XYZ file of N, CA and C in Angstrom:
828
model
N -18.255 14.108 24.507
C -17.838 12.522 23.047
C -19.254 12.849 22.445
N -19.012 12.290 21.401
C -20.441 12.028 20.657
C -19.918 10.355 20.617
N -21.006 9.029 21.236
C -20.973 8.496 20.129
C -21.797 8.220 19.103
N -20.564 7.448 17.960
C -20.967 7.446 16.624
C -21.629 6.408 16.422
N -21.230 5.321 17.328
C -21.662 4.214 16.096
C -21.669 2.910 17.534
N -23.030 1.518 17.763
C -22.524 1.655 18.887
C -23.255 -0.355 18.202
N -22.819 -1.742 17.986
C -22.867 -2.652 18.253
C -22.587 -3.637 18.935
N -23.855 -4.668 19.328
C -23.881 -6.119 20.115
C -22.852 -6.203 19.791
N -21.776 -7.231 21.268
C -21.248 -7.884 20.290
C -20.783 -8.904 21.541
N -20.348 -10.034 21.317
C -19.938 -11.271 22.022
C -20.612 -10.904 23.859
N -22.278 -10.251 23.539
C -22.770 -10.378 25.255
C -22.275 -8.318 25.327
N -20.864 -7.748 24.865
C -21.418 -6.833 25.080
C -21.375 -5.599 23.952
N -20.701 -4.727 24.367
C -20.724 -3.171 22.722
C -19.825 -2.459 22.877
N -19.605 -2.754 21.379
C -18.553 -2.051 20.334
C -19.446 -0.567 20.292
N -18.438 0.372 20.460
C -18.170 1.553 20.232
C -17.217 2.517 19.501
N -17.853 3.236 18.991
C -16.493 4.126 18.697
C -17.199 5.490 19.200
N -16.714 6.310 19.353
C -16.244 7.732 19.861
C -16.300 9.179 19.353
N -16.381 10.062 19.128
C -15.810 11.318 18.090
C -15.692 12.183 20.052
N -14.175 12.430 19.473
C -14.041 13.733 20.972
C -12.441 14.871 20.581
N -13.410 15.471 21.375
C -12.127 16.863 21.053
C -10.751 16.161 21.848
N -9.609 16.150 21.730
C -8.984 16.101 22.077
C -7.740 17.485 22.017
N -7.618 17.740 23.668
C -6.405 19.304 23.401
C -5.060 19.114 23.261
N -4.277 17.324 23.030
C -2.758 17.246 22.612
C -3.495 17.042 21.088
N -3.758 16.406 20.473
C -3.417 16.886 19.362
C -4.428 18.116 18.519
N -6.104 18.622 19.107
C -5.565 20.098 19.079
C -6.963 19.979 17.877
N -7.424 18.461 17.941
C -8.350 18.535 16.714
C -9.214 17.313 16.752
N -10.957 17.356 16.521
C -11.453 15.782 17.415
C -10.821 14.543 16.283
N -10.873 13.254 17.136
C -10.516 12.359 16.719
C -11.438 10.877 17.783
N -11.317 10.205 16.998
C -12.247 8.870 16.428
C -11.405 7.776 17.885
N -12.258 7.221 18.425
C -11.758 5.958 19.408
C -12.946 5.175 19.025
N -12.353 3.713 18.860
C -12.780 2.615 18.745
C -12.482 2.651 20.557
N -14.057 1.902 21.238
C -13.865 0.955 22.889
C -14.874 0.014 22.615
N -14.506 -1.063 22.960
C -15.164 -2.528 22.784
C -15.853 -2.872 25.122
N -16.693 -2.683 25.535
C -16.839 -2.835 26.925
C -16.871 -4.210 26.937
N -16.563 -5.187 27.216
C -17.631 -6.195 27.688
C -18.311 -6.827 28.657
N -18.698 -7.841 28.516
C -20.782 -8.242 29.445
C -20.052 -8.073 30.823
N -18.192 -8.341 31.482
C -18.081 -8.050 32.938
C -18.280 -6.560 33.122
N -18.376 -5.257 32.461
C -18.361 -3.887 32.877
C -19.193 -3.507 33.356
N -20.455 -4.115 33.153
C -21.288 -3.929 34.126
C -21.424 -4.025 35.545
N -20.356 -4.955 35.833
C -20.821 -5.369 37.016
C -19.262 -5.416 37.805
N -18.473 -4.886 37.019
C -17.559 -4.462 38.195
C -16.527 -3.610 36.935
N -15.353 -2.832 38.268
C -14.481 -2.483 36.525
C -13.580 -3.176 35.461
N -12.780 -2.841 34.710
C -12.225 -3.807 33.913
C -11.320 -3.782 33.582
N -10.199 -4.151 33.050
C -8.625 -3.939 33.272
C -8.580 -3.168 31.593
N -7.709 -2.827 31.043
C -7.699 -1.789 29.129
C -6.441 -2.441 28.416
N -6.789 -3.032 27.883
C -6.035 -3.028 26.280
C -5.937 -2.017 25.040
N -5.091 -1.634 25.289
C -5.027 -0.359 24.616
C -4.302 -0.549 23.077
N -4.674 -0.976 22.084
C -4.793 -1.337 20.725
C -3.782 -0.016 19.888
N -2.817 -0.316 19.171
C -1.948 1.035 18.471
C -2.083 0.300 17.050
N -2.776 0.483 16.357
C -2.453 0.316 14.561
C -1.863 0.687 13.347
N -1.328 0.246 12.419
C -0.844 0.160 11.704
C -0.200 2.154 11.002
N 0.543 1.640 9.528
C 0.464 2.450 8.496
C -1.548 2.512 7.632
N -1.943 3.993 8.021
C -2.701 3.981 6.958
C -4.085 4.085 7.795
N -3.903 2.982 8.896
C -5.073 2.337 9.393
C -5.539 4.269 10.099
N -7.407 3.522 9.991
C -7.916 3.800 11.841
C -8.604 3.135 12.678
N -9.603 3.705 13.468
C -10.089 2.609 14.428
C -10.704 1.838 14.419
N -11.427 1.913 12.996
C -11.834 0.655 12.409
C -11.226 -0.500 11.918
N -10.332 -0.494 11.172
C -9.356 -1.522 11.339
C -9.705 -2.643 11.926
N -9.177 -2.874 13.365
C -8.884 -3.623 14.467
C -9.852 -4.684 15.035
N -10.931 -2.821 14.948
C -12.510 -3.587 15.411
C -13.358 -4.712 14.926
N -12.495 -3.927 13.446
C -13.662 -4.912 12.686
C -13.061 -6.088 11.890
N -12.057 -6.176 12.199
C -11.291 -6.924 11.493
C -10.103 -8.138 11.811
N -9.655 -7.436 13.093
C -9.328 -8.447 14.335
C -10.280 -9.978 14.678
N -11.126 -9.356 15.364
C -12.426 -10.804 15.467
C -11.829 -10.684 17.518
N -11.502 -9.631 17.424
C -10.761 -9.358 18.782
C -11.948 -9.763 20.290
N -13.212 -9.381 19.770
C -13.779 -9.116 20.899
C -14.346 -10.281 21.300
N -14.622 -11.040 20.615
C -15.373 -12.852 21.154
C -13.995 -12.940 23.008
N -12.558 -12.244 22.416
C -11.557 -12.683 23.822
C -11.703 -11.999 24.549
N -11.803 -11.016 24.261
C -12.164 -9.514 24.992
C -13.620 -10.381 25.821
N -14.463 -10.727 25.479
C -15.673 -10.843 26.318
C -14.885 -12.330 27.149
N -14.123 -12.583 27.007
C -13.704 -14.256 27.778
C -13.499 -13.882 28.387
N -12.284 -13.532 29.010
C -11.457 -12.541 29.828
C -12.178 -11.348 30.292
N -12.827 -10.206 30.160
C -12.899 -9.635 30.450
C -12.230 -7.804 30.601
N -11.780 -7.738 29.026
C -11.216 -6.624 28.624
C -11.769 -5.582 28.439
N -11.550 -4.220 28.331
C -12.131 -3.621 27.656
C -11.015 -3.110 26.606
N -10.852 -3.290 26.131
C -10.601 -2.513 24.205
C -10.961 -1.277 23.770
N -9.408 -0.557 23.505
C -9.606 0.585 22.854
C -8.662 0.509 22.388
N -9.272 1.473 20.657
C -8.490 1.215 19.920
C -8.471 3.086 19.313
N -7.667 3.835 19.039
C -7.640 5.116 18.500
C -7.287 4.951 16.745
N -7.107 5.946 17.053
C -6.807 6.249 15.347
C -5.278 6.221 15.635
N -5.176 6.285 13.837
C -2.870 6.615 14.004
C -2.832 7.400 13.624
N -2.672 8.559 14.170
C -2.739 10.345 13.732
C -4.154 10.915 13.885
N -3.712 12.423 13.897
C -4.564 13.686 13.480
C -5.425 13.613 12.587
N -6.572 14.112 12.341
C -6.763 14.116 11.004
C -7.969 15.129 10.920
N -8.572 16.433 9.818
C -9.208 17.279 10.021
C -7.629 17.894 9.193
N -9.377 19.324 9.280
C -9.239 20.649 8.660
C -7.890 21.314 9.726
N -6.771 21.283 8.886
C -5.920 22.220 8.962
C -4.105 21.218 9.066
N -4.841 20.281 9.633
C -4.162 18.919 10.063
C -2.941 18.988 8.562
N -0.739 19.221 8.769
C -0.477 18.810 7.521
C -0.258 17.065 7.728
N -0.194 17.524 6.428
C 0.048 16.024 5.383
C 0.964 15.742 4.433
N 1.158 14.685 4.081
C 2.051 14.406 2.690
C 2.027 13.303 2.011
N 2.601 13.707 0.959
C 2.411 12.796 -0.086
C 2.960 11.068 0.305
N 2.250 10.039 0.259
C 2.594 9.101 0.644
C 1.932 8.738 1.737
N 1.670 7.290 1.547
C 1.552 6.671 3.005
C 1.761 6.725 3.928
N 3.193 6.856 3.974
C 4.130 6.714 4.909
C 3.970 8.021 6.240
N 3.367 8.975 6.102
C 3.819 10.332 6.505
C 2.759 11.274 6.636
N 3.208 11.592 7.531
C 1.615 12.167 7.669
C -0.040 11.680 8.011
N -1.172 12.200 7.449
C -2.271 11.728 7.752
C -2.481 9.556 7.571
N -2.827 9.173 9.243
C -2.168 8.148 8.851
C -1.102 7.312 9.184
N -0.350 7.867 9.724
C 0.771 7.886 9.801
C 1.765 8.352 11.107
N 1.243 7.928 12.052
C 1.977 9.591 13.063
C 2.852 8.821 14.160
N 2.831 7.447 13.746
C 4.143 7.309 14.951
C 4.552 6.872 16.309
N 3.126 7.539 16.277
C 3.033 7.390 18.161
C 4.403 7.786 18.732
N 4.454 9.301 18.242
C 5.675 10.388 18.913
C 5.292 11.429 18.899
N 5.723 12.617 19.425
C 5.623 13.575 19.756
C 6.142 15.094 18.776
N 5.779 15.391 17.663
C 7.254 16.207 16.221
C 7.229 17.380 17.156
N 9.042 16.941 16.869
C 9.437 18.699 17.448
C 10.014 19.383 16.063
N 8.714 18.965 15.074
C 9.780 19.659 14.267
C 8.086 20.840 13.000
N 8.223 21.847 12.609
C 6.960 22.655 11.779
C 6.895 21.982 10.510
N 5.625 21.766 10.100
C 4.517 22.264 11.044
C 3.800 21.206 10.824
N 4.451 19.559 11.649
C 4.045 18.330 12.279
C 3.890 18.244 13.836
N 4.843 19.374 14.831
C 4.394 19.210 16.136
C 2.940 20.216 16.837
N 2.744 20.877 15.594
C 1.112 21.230 15.855
C -0.127 20.248 17.132
N -0.165 19.447 15.186
C -0.563 18.661 16.024
C -0.425 16.834 16.473
N 0.714 16.828 15.457
C 1.111 14.730 16.276
C 1.864 14.596 16.810
N 1.394 14.538 18.255
C 1.612 14.596 19.968
C 1.060 13.000 19.849
N 1.364 11.875 19.321
C 0.304 10.778 19.354
C 0.922 10.075 20.861
N 2.103 10.129 21.347
C 2.907 9.346 21.964
C 2.520 10.173 23.497
N 1.853 11.888 23.675
C 1.256 12.534 25.419
C -0.422 11.516 25.108
N -1.744 11.217 23.399
C -2.240 11.882 23.536
C -1.846 10.191 23.678
N -1.297 9.232 23.561
C -2.293 7.891 23.996
C -1.557 7.137 25.572
N -0.923 7.645 25.636
C -0.154 7.281 27.492
C -1.367 8.210 28.419
N -1.408 9.973 27.779
C -1.959 10.641 29.264
C -3.407 11.094 28.814
N -4.035 11.745 28.076
C -4.995 12.409 27.672
C -6.417 11.014 27.441
N -5.979 10.343 26.798
C -6.978 9.279 26.249
C -7.166 7.651 27.756
N -6.274 7.542 28.455
C -6.251 7.166 29.253
C -7.166 7.507 30.106
N -6.789 8.818 30.939
C -7.714 9.689 31.740
C -9.292 9.418 31.043
N -9.315 10.033 29.410
C -10.764 10.401 29.225
C -11.680 9.048 29.159
N -10.981 7.369 29.225
C -11.129 6.235 29.500
C -11.601 6.068 31.134
N -10.715 6.186 31.847
C -11.108 5.878 33.108
C -11.760 7.025 33.954
N -12.356 7.776 33.016
C -13.313 9.139 33.552
C -14.471 8.259 32.994
N -14.708 8.091 32.554
C -16.091 7.735 31.421
C -16.919 6.125 31.423
N -15.404 5.888 31.947
C -15.721 3.999 31.125
C -15.816 2.804 33.074
N -16.855 1.985 32.738
C -16.088 1.315 34.321
C -14.823 0.364 33.859
N -13.426 1.872 34.146
C -12.147 0.893 33.698
C -11.566 0.751 34.995
N -10.568 0.012 35.009
C -9.530 0.249 36.253
C -8.063 0.714 35.420
N -7.845 0.782 36.945
C -5.984 0.838 35.728
C -5.163 0.363 35.916
N -5.635 -0.538 35.534
C -4.380 -2.072 35.091
C -4.980 -1.769 33.753
N -3.359 -1.348 33.204
C -3.693 -0.810 31.642
C -2.357 -2.255 31.096
N -2.898 -2.450 29.688
C -1.746 -3.205 29.009
C -1.987 -2.338 27.485
N -1.028 -2.777 27.527
C -0.867 -1.874 25.470
C -0.314 -2.244 24.264
N -0.968 -3.129 22.915
C -0.319 -4.024 22.087
C -0.501 -3.006 20.551
N -0.324 -3.080 19.942
C -0.491 -3.223 18.871
C 0.147 -3.539 17.401
N 0.678 -2.918 15.941
C 0.756 -3.983 14.537
C 0.983 -2.967 13.964
N 2.301 -3.063 13.354
C 3.250 -2.256 13.018
C 3.367 -1.529 13.035
N 3.674 -0.465 12.529
C 3.646 0.727 12.970
C 2.957 1.171 14.229
N 2.154 0.144 14.595
C 1.587 0.621 15.748
C 2.202 -0.388 16.858
N 2.444 -1.707 16.385
C 3.598 -2.117 17.362
C 4.968 -1.710 17.874
N 5.235 -0.772 16.439
C 7.004 0.256 17.205
C 6.419 1.146 18.572
N 5.092 1.169 18.017
C 4.644 2.136 19.504
C 4.186 1.555 20.425
N 3.640 0.879 19.842
C 3.341 -0.783 21.918
C 4.028 -0.861 22.884
N 5.991 -1.075 21.992
C 6.973 -1.524 22.454
C 7.089 -0.600 23.720
N 7.599 1.370 21.969
C 8.559 2.228 23.010
C 7.367 3.093 24.362
N 6.154 3.116 23.759
C 5.148 3.317 24.971
C 5.191 3.108 26.449
N 5.276 1.533 26.279
C 5.973 0.506 27.306
C 7.110 1.276 28.132
N 8.346 1.416 27.239
C 10.139 0.888 27.667
C 9.647 2.968 27.692
N 8.975 4.051 27.276
C 8.442 4.963 27.825
C 8.321 5.478 28.763
N 7.462 4.426 29.247
C 7.270 5.317 30.291
C 6.925 3.796 31.843
N 7.543 3.549 32.273
C 7.696 2.377 33.238
C 6.741 1.978 34.256
N 5.994 1.580 34.547
C 5.008 1.579 35.673
C 3.355 1.727 34.767
N 3.395 2.597 33.798
C 2.723 2.966 33.217
C 1.605 1.796 32.573
N 2.666 0.415 31.886
C 1.350 -0.644 31.668
C 2.134 -2.062 32.490
N 1.482 -3.203 32.598
C 1.573 -3.696 32.904
C 1.764 -5.237 32.061
N 1.525 -5.167 30.590
C 0.816 -6.374 29.662
C 1.798 -5.450 28.604
N 2.503 -5.652 27.489
C 2.349 -5.518 25.535
C 2.999 -6.199 25.325
N 2.572 -5.904 23.807
C 2.076 -7.079 22.551
C 2.337 -5.997 21.580
N 3.404 -7.119 20.177
C 3.534 -6.595 18.971
C 3.147 -8.017 18.269
N 2.816 -7.355 16.530
C 2.560 -7.646 15.691
C 3.332 -7.466 14.329
N 4.326 -8.258 14.395
C 5.035 -7.049 13.149
C 5.391 -6.210 13.210
N 5.634 -6.468 14.333
C 6.626 -4.712 15.200
C 7.100 -4.124 13.885
N 7.947 -2.872 13.745
C 8.965 -1.709 13.820
C 9.519 -1.847 15.003
N 11.594 -2.945 14.915
C 11.601 -2.853 16.078
C 12.928 -1.475 15.768
N 13.338 -2.046 14.749
C 14.132 -0.409 15.285
C 13.858 0.750 13.863
N 13.224 1.473 13.889
C 12.680 2.696 13.316
C 14.342 3.473 13.073
N 14.875 3.683 13.741
C 16.127 4.066 13.020
C 17.029 3.572 11.716
N 17.012 2.626 11.443
C 17.694 2.019 11.055
C 16.867 1.608 9.395
N 15.701 1.177 8.920
C 14.691 1.372 8.108
C 14.302 2.315 7.612
N 13.867 2.147 6.217
C 13.106 3.151 5.539
C 11.825 3.851 6.056
N 10.901 3.841 6.455
C 9.742 3.944 7.131
C 9.974 4.677 8.431
N 11.085 4.868 9.508
C 11.492 5.652 9.842
C 12.128 6.489 10.147
N 12.873 5.455 9.042
C 13.769 6.923 8.438
C 13.382 8.224 8.104
N 11.676 7.859 6.750
C 11.643 8.948 6.469
C 10.882 9.702 7.942
N 9.940 8.907 8.498
C 9.061 9.517 9.460
C 10.350 10.773 10.750
N 10.868 9.716 11.196
C 12.189 10.337 11.791
C 12.382 11.926 11.221
N 12.968 11.403 10.164
C 13.609 12.732 9.868
C 12.762 14.012 9.876
N 11.633 13.336 9.419
C 10.374 14.898 9.216
C 9.579 15.180 10.824
N 9.160 13.946 11.168
C 8.519 14.543 12.410
C 10.038 14.907 13.716
N 10.954 15.002 13.570
C 12.070 15.136 14.600
C 13.150 15.807 13.997
N 13.639 15.604 12.724
C 14.652 16.846 13.194
C 15.386 15.578 12.702
N 16.814 15.924 11.999
C 18.386 15.456 11.770
C 19.172 14.955 12.662
N 18.871 15.171 13.969
C 18.737 14.788 14.824
C 18.904 13.314 15.226
N 19.610 12.210 14.940
C 20.006 11.239 14.986
C 19.963 10.590 16.825
N 20.247 11.418 17.448
C 20.582 11.035 18.903
C 19.073 10.927 19.619
N 18.095 11.996 19.028
C 17.037 11.956 19.411
C 15.962 11.347 18.956
N 16.111 10.657 17.626
C 15.830 9.669 17.575
C 15.198 8.354 18.349
N 16.646 7.844 18.664
C 16.651 7.150 19.377
C 16.060 7.148 20.741
N 14.960 8.025 21.261
C 14.590 8.399 21.840
C 12.956 7.348 21.571
N 12.747 7.358 20.319
C 12.014 6.977 19.959
C 12.150 5.179 18.643
N 13.261 4.863 19.105
C 13.737 3.259 19.250
C 13.885 2.140 19.799
N 12.611 1.088 19.809
C 12.608 0.068 21.253
C 13.865 -0.897 20.993
N 14.722 -0.528 19.835
C 16.115 -1.532 19.982
C 17.083 -0.183 21.146
N 17.162 0.634 20.911
C 18.033 1.443 21.638
C 17.274 1.883 23.135
N 15.713 1.245 23.307
C 15.322 2.040 24.586
C 15.257 0.810 24.926
N 15.833 -0.361 24.728
C 15.849 -0.971 25.747
C 17.268 -2.030 26.539
N 18.325 -1.399 25.794
C 20.097 -0.565 27.058
C 19.722 -0.481 28.371
N 18.656 -0.179 28.619
C 18.524 1.167 29.276
C 16.904 1.330 30.587
N 16.151 0.846 29.735
C 14.466 -0.023 30.493
C 14.544 0.049 32.203
N 14.404 0.530 32.595
C 14.394 0.622 33.721
C 13.248 -0.470 34.402
N 12.990 -1.139 33.469
C 11.546 -2.095 33.797
C 11.326 -3.307 33.153
N 11.562 -4.438 33.765
C 11.738 -5.580 32.027
C 10.356 -6.156 32.120
N 10.156 -6.004 31.459
C 8.119 -5.819 31.281
C 8.281 -7.209 29.945
N 7.931 -7.527 30.475
C 8.198 -8.559 29.274
C 7.230 -8.666 27.751
N 7.989 -9.072 26.464
C 7.373 -8.756 25.312
C 7.580 -9.777 24.661
N 6.170 -9.794 24.267
C 5.495 -11.254 23.545
C 5.039 -10.533 21.940
N 5.885 -11.186 21.045
C 5.827 -10.922 18.808
C 5.568 -11.597 18.754
N 4.655 -11.596 18.338
C 4.357 -12.192 16.890
C 4.779 -12.025 15.270
N 5.791 -12.521 14.739
C 6.023 -11.986 13.384
C 5.989 -12.833 12.090
N 4.611 -12.556 10.728
C 4.878 -13.972 9.987
C 5.833 -13.290 9.496
N 6.811 -15.150 9.198
C 7.630 -15.271 8.184
C 7.310 -15.042 6.263
N 5.543 -15.229 5.898
C 5.478 -14.448 4.686
C 4.977 -12.790 4.233
N 5.772 -11.977 5.927
C 5.083 -10.604 5.415
C 6.933 -10.672 4.489
N 6.058 -9.418 3.717
C 6.749 -8.562 2.515
C 7.537 -7.388 3.305
N 7.070 -7.664 4.583
C 8.044 -6.470 4.861
C 9.361 -6.581 5.935
N 9.507 -7.828 5.834
C 10.268 -8.716 6.541
C 11.167 -7.621 7.009
N 11.764 -8.092 5.388
C 13.363 -8.467 5.633
C 14.076 -6.938 5.679
N 13.023 -5.730 4.991
C 13.923 -4.462 4.422
C 13.113 -3.506 5.951
N 11.909 -3.338 6.639
C 11.617 -2.622 7.464
C 10.801 -3.159 8.918
N 10.883 -4.208 8.983
C 10.053 -4.279 10.294
C 11.924 -5.550 11.033
N 12.886 -6.487 11.198
C 14.299 -6.639 10.553
C 13.838 -7.262 12.889
N 13.163 -7.867 12.644
C 12.908 -8.899 14.238
C 14.229 -9.190 14.814
N 15.081 -9.161 14.265
C 16.491 -9.562 14.501
C 17.272 -9.145 15.153
N 17.222 -7.924 15.347
C 17.388 -6.331 15.760
C 17.411 -7.079 17.112
N 15.441 -6.695 17.954
C 15.085 -7.085 18.282
C 15.041 -8.871 19.211
N 15.407 -9.653 18.873
C 16.184 -10.301 19.629
C 17.062 -10.175 20.354
N 18.672 -9.180 19.463
C 19.587 -8.885 20.006
C 19.913 -8.206 21.133
N 18.842 -7.484 21.067
C 19.047 -5.966 21.519
C 18.556 -6.535 23.558
N 17.113 -7.674 23.182
C 16.653 -8.384 24.244
C 18.015 -8.454 25.176
N 18.613 -10.226 23.990
C 19.249 -10.683 24.734
C 20.617 -9.738 25.054
N 21.244 -9.296 25.167
C 22.207 -8.423 25.373
C 22.339 -7.502 26.755
N 20.916 -7.101 26.674
C 20.617 -6.566 28.659
C 19.621 -7.029 29.572
N 19.394 -8.651 28.552
C 18.671 -9.387 29.379
C 17.212 -9.414 29.370
N 16.366 -8.825 28.653
C 15.871 -7.970 28.767
C 14.354 -9.405 28.490
N 13.134 -9.945 28.771
C 12.730 -10.731 28.243
C 11.792 -10.551 27.636
N 12.050 -11.444 26.597
C 11.584 -11.456 24.831
C 10.765 -13.000 24.594
N 9.320 -13.166 24.194
C 9.147 -14.616 23.746
C 9.005 -14.116 22.068
N 10.139 -13.899 21.373
C 9.764 -13.709 19.695
C 9.301 -14.947 18.917
N 8.320 -15.387 18.297
C 7.806 -15.936 17.644
C 7.535 -15.541 16.726
N 8.044 -16.322 15.539
C 8.430 -16.574 13.570
C 7.343 -17.529 13.914
N 6.130 -17.029 12.508
C 5.349 -17.584 12.762
C 5.319 -18.245 10.136
N 5.562 -19.225 9.951
C 5.712 -19.255 9.111
C 4.505 -19.779 8.180
N 4.398 -19.092 7.145
C 3.637 -18.580 6.180
C 2.683 -17.849 6.233
N 2.440 -16.396 7.613
C 1.767 -15.728 7.901
C 2.327 -14.348 7.303
N 1.158 -13.479 6.644
C 1.876 -11.989 5.910
C 1.325 -11.014 6.760
N 1.737 -9.860 6.508
C 1.627 -8.951 7.328
C 0.263 -7.681 7.361
N -1.709 -9.425 6.960
C -2.557 -8.327 7.125
C -2.918 -8.387 8.216
N -4.304 -8.163 8.646
C -5.164 -8.901 9.406
C -6.116 -9.946 9.616
N -5.410 -10.992 8.916
C -5.111 -13.124 8.910
C -4.808 -12.820 9.652
N -3.669 -12.951 10.450
C -2.381 -13.319 10.908
C -2.994 -12.914 12.138
N -3.529 -11.441 12.081
C -3.721 -10.729 13.126
C -5.016 -11.780 14.092
N -5.123 -11.476 13.724
C -7.263 -12.612 13.485
C -6.852 -14.030 14.098
N -5.391 -14.308 13.371
C -5.211 -16.411 13.630
C -4.961 -16.164 15.160
N -4.282 -14.981 15.550
C -3.399 -15.118 16.953
C -3.987 -14.580 18.394
N -4.706 -13.580 17.762
C -5.270 -12.688 18.894
C -5.709 -13.069 20.144
N -6.478 -13.823 19.678
C -6.313 -15.370 20.995
C -5.559 -14.883 22.136
N -4.506 -15.160 21.231
C -3.706 -16.083 22.661
C -2.340 -14.265 23.006
N -2.701 -13.605 22.199
C -2.455 -12.403 22.389
C -3.156 -11.279 24.206
N -4.696 -11.727 23.922
C -5.414 -11.175 24.726
C -5.512 -12.379 26.047
N -5.238 -13.841 25.856
C -5.084 -14.132 27.040
C -3.673 -13.741 27.858
N -2.400 -14.058 26.846
C -1.296 -12.849 27.899
C -1.125 -12.070 28.782
N -2.164 -10.816 28.173
C -2.730 -9.150 28.583
C -3.504 -10.387 29.697
N -3.936 -10.761 29.116
C -5.137 -10.964 30.586
C -4.691 -11.289 32.330
N -3.527 -12.331 31.423
C -2.897 -13.136 32.784
C -2.311 -12.096 33.252
N -1.294 -11.203 32.238
C -0.360 -9.856 32.950
C -1.102 -9.041 33.499
N -2.456 -8.441 33.484
C -3.021 -7.484 33.894
C -3.966 -8.294 35.239
N -4.407 -9.447 35.579
C -4.818 -9.983 36.744
C -3.342 -10.084 37.615
N -1.950 -10.221 37.491
C -1.673 -10.999 38.186
C -1.352 -9.474 39.354
């Protein structure tokens, strides 16, 4: 691995690394925030999954999360949203290809050669983190928009892997909205039954673990009605008896101003669950 950035922040260090990923088949970048407590003891880790068009930079530079992670003694790990580089397939538009990995394992050519973000985030990335940093095996996962979809789906698909999960403005039912239909058609093919394995609302019905979900959604979000549809998540959780705290926030939009306003509460939620 190669460290390509280092910045002192709230008594800890905000680093960016470039690593060779066997899962993705390319070099990829990941932001790692080490709180001051990491000097003395292993710390729990919260994995942050960003949304469409983002890289590791969006969260580490815009969310203001480091001060809260330093307070709670949390390591923050922010991977890229998709593989990048020579030979990686791409498409026109912002919602498919580079920057739009959707945190799934693609099955269709040409995407299946590199677009395996689920296996990378769930298996390879934590193995790398826990081998190279003072990280405990207590893991939380969070994300925004496409990354909120990823956080919910990865937690639901991997019971016991994470102790906490939260999301901002998640795509809760990608099989029922344009963003998801476009991505899933390309990455997974035309079998809609296969799509359900990557849809949080579908997964909740048969979830083997009832990990509480914390979700914040801005009511001034321009994608609320057509792409995000949080009411579908509420209905799925009510039908399955799955614990959900869905907080609808007046006036807030889809931006990092929204995330920065509530990231402290989300990291406090993770800290409490990860200590438990």
